[in-house]
């Protein structure tokens, strides 16, 4: 592999990261057009790494491509919400089982440190920071599961799962932020209890509550 190819790959990775974070941060609204030429100008790169980045984000589910309409930020419709949440429930229940079997005091400390930062974000009413820490919490659980194939699946699904988490956090009212943090405290307590059924049920309820929030927001928008 030549140095030029490595450099090009690095640029593509950087552009992908920049666009992924911008979409998750809400800089691009769901359904917004993503024009290669405009993005290349904004990022100061050629259109090639932008095209490669959009292709990768399409695979992750953050971007949609339609014939003759170009690329757009993916929207979380009812069908995708159901598919992502149901698959996430299956996978996260398995994650909880793996994590509980490997549970160590330092794991609890790591997760509680993240939840502490979530609490600070909730107290400040900072939904964006809350989302960032929520994402870190669930990614930490997947890492603690110590399953290489699961990690590969997680990387493929991360875009869709993060879109789900972003939508769920955005749907939180100010007075719900602390309850959302408490739900993560409850998850830690359930995993630490050693009771697998309790831990898995706690995760399922956590996901179902998020689906309810997102669905309710969609109905409100439509009314």
C-alpha atoms as one frame of an Amber mdcrd trajectory, in Angstrom:
protein
   0.000   0.000   0.000   1.459   3.352  -1.007   1.819   6.381   1.231  -0.642
   8.280  -0.943  -3.244   5.562  -0.396  -2.684   5.709   3.342  -3.076   9.472
   3.285  -6.260   9.239   1.234  -7.645   6.616   3.602  -6.835   8.834   6.573
  -8.672  11.773   5.011 -11.680   9.572   4.303 -11.696   8.337   7.919 -11.509
  11.906   9.209 -14.333  13.092   6.954 -16.446  10.108   7.995 -15.899  10.911
  11.668 -16.660  14.612  11.154 -19.901  13.931   9.281 -20.988  11.194  11.692
 -20.537  13.455  14.699 -22.260  16.368  12.923 -25.289  14.209  12.134 -25.493
  12.824  15.674 -25.085  16.324  17.110 -28.068  17.497  15.070 -26.089  19.845
  12.827 -27.878  18.151   9.936 -31.581  17.541  10.509 -33.177  14.189   9.556
 -34.072  14.328   5.862 -31.563  17.109   5.097 -29.751  16.810   1.771 -26.031
  16.083   1.870 -24.467  17.562  -1.258 -20.961  16.258  -1.937 -19.708  19.493
  -3.471 -20.942  21.655  -0.592 -19.567  19.298   2.045 -16.206  19.124   0.284
 -16.001  22.922   0.273 -16.929  23.142   3.966 -14.366  20.522   4.963 -11.651
  21.717   2.597 -11.215  18.380   0.828 -11.923  16.921  -2.594 -15.253  15.256
  -3.326 -13.728  11.755  -3.283 -13.301  11.341   0.514 -16.744  12.898   0.978
 -18.248  10.336  -1.394 -16.443   7.529   0.464 -17.626   8.892   3.816 -21.246
   9.071   2.654 -21.025   5.484   1.415 -19.786   4.326   4.825 -22.439   6.321
   6.676 -25.054   4.769   4.396 -23.845   1.334   5.523 -24.155   2.505   9.138
 -27.725   3.655   8.555 -27.086   7.352   9.207 -27.439   8.346   5.555 -29.923
   7.308   2.885 -29.263   7.352  -0.860 -32.048   7.471  -3.432 -31.744   7.380
  -7.236 -31.639  10.889  -8.729 -32.177  12.435  -5.274 -28.683  12.038  -3.840
 -27.836  11.536  -0.184 -29.945  12.589   2.786 -29.708  12.233   6.538 -31.682
   9.119   7.447 -34.982   9.559   9.247 -36.057   7.203  12.035 -39.477   6.105
  10.823 -41.840   3.758  12.627 -40.608   0.665  10.805 -36.926   1.364  11.426
 -37.663   2.318  15.044 -39.324  -1.050  15.602 -36.563  -2.954  13.819 -33.692
  -1.177  15.566 -35.270  -1.330  19.024 -36.258  -4.996  18.767 -32.807  -6.023
  17.543 -31.152  -3.824  20.124 -33.212  -5.481  22.865 -32.032  -8.953  21.808
 -28.392  -7.900  21.571 -28.331  -5.838  24.758 -29.894  -8.662  26.784 -27.028
 -10.856  25.568 -24.559  -8.085  26.418 -25.964  -7.882  29.942 -25.548 -11.655
  30.357 -21.906 -11.479  29.231 -21.113  -8.458  31.372 -22.723  -9.934  34.480
 -20.684 -13.133  34.073 -17.482 -11.051  33.988 -18.508  -8.443  36.555 -15.716
  -6.831  38.570 -15.711  -3.871  40.994 -13.749  -1.800  38.484 -16.467  -2.336
  35.883 -19.042  -0.900  38.237 -16.750   2.048  38.971 -16.283   2.718  35.245
 -20.022   2.712  34.545 -20.865   4.796  37.602 -18.306   7.415  36.546 -20.145
   7.746  33.226 -23.506   7.985  34.994 -22.092  10.683  37.284 -21.294  12.738
  34.182 -24.808  12.037  32.899 -26.177  13.406  36.189 -24.113  16.573  35.778
 -25.444  16.992  32.240 -29.021  16.439  33.429 -28.621  18.996  36.214 -27.384
  21.526  33.643 -30.163  20.646  31.190 -27.504  19.728  28.614 -29.247  17.120
  26.447 -26.349  16.920  23.970 -23.860  16.037  26.705 -26.374  13.626  28.206
 -26.619  11.867  24.844 -22.834  11.676  24.549 -22.547  10.028  27.960 -25.542
   7.749  27.260 -23.760   6.562  24.130 -20.537   6.021  26.092 -22.416   4.007
  28.721 -23.833   1.517  26.238 -20.593   1.301  24.257 -18.792   0.538  27.540
 -21.213  -2.316  28.209 -20.532  -3.788  24.761 -16.793  -3.560  25.410 -17.126
  -5.229  28.815 -18.981  -8.114  27.152 -15.612  -9.208  25.672 -17.031 -10.736
  22.496 -15.138 -10.026  19.262 -17.952 -11.023  16.893 -20.377  -8.938  18.906
 -17.954  -6.022  18.609 -17.986  -6.405  14.818 -21.778  -6.406  14.807 -21.790
  -3.366  17.085 -19.579  -1.423  14.674 -21.989  -2.196  11.826 -25.043  -1.195
  13.868 -23.528   1.732  15.766 -24.962   4.366  13.437 -28.508   3.060  13.741
 -28.248   2.498  17.487 -26.791   5.959  18.040 -29.600   7.462  15.977 -32.025
   5.652  18.256 -30.239   6.942  21.373 -30.121  10.474  19.955 -33.845  10.442
  19.222 -34.635   8.990  22.647 -32.558  11.629  24.444 -33.958  14.461  22.337
 -37.456  13.358  23.325 -36.707  13.858  27.024 -38.490  16.739  28.703 -36.451
  18.766  31.199 -38.179  17.102  34.153 -37.402  13.640  32.728 -33.635  14.046
  32.542 -32.948  12.948  36.113 -35.250   9.930  35.744 -33.293   8.952  32.645
 -30.071   9.079  34.648 -31.711   7.014  37.399 -32.640   4.373  34.808 -28.928
   3.883  34.140 -28.247   3.673  37.882 -30.918   0.980  38.042 -29.243  -0.907
  35.192 -25.927  -0.946  37.040 -27.604  -2.139  40.237 -29.431  -4.884  38.349
 -26.243  -6.139  36.699 -24.314  -5.974  39.972 -27.048  -7.954  41.744 -26.041
 -11.164  39.973 -29.704 -11.802  39.108 -29.680 -12.365  35.325 -33.446 -12.150
  34.864 -33.548  -8.854  36.752 -30.662  -7.424  34.713 -32.136  -8.466  31.376
 -35.621  -7.253  32.284 -34.157  -3.936  33.394 -32.435  -3.534  30.013 -35.595
  -4.459  28.103 -37.637  -1.942  30.084 -34.956   0.695  29.488 -35.211   0.212
  25.724 -39.015   0.046  25.717 -39.209   3.327  27.639 -37.008   4.944  25.003
 -39.235   3.615  22.202 -42.285   5.053  23.940 -40.646   8.494  24.151 -39.587
   8.509  20.510 -42.995   7.251  19.314 -44.827   9.863  21.373 -42.661  12.618
  19.893 -43.473  11.392  16.399 -47.184  11.488  17.144 -46.901  14.982  18.561
 -45.072  16.161  15.457 -47.755  14.693  13.256 -50.625  16.301  15.151
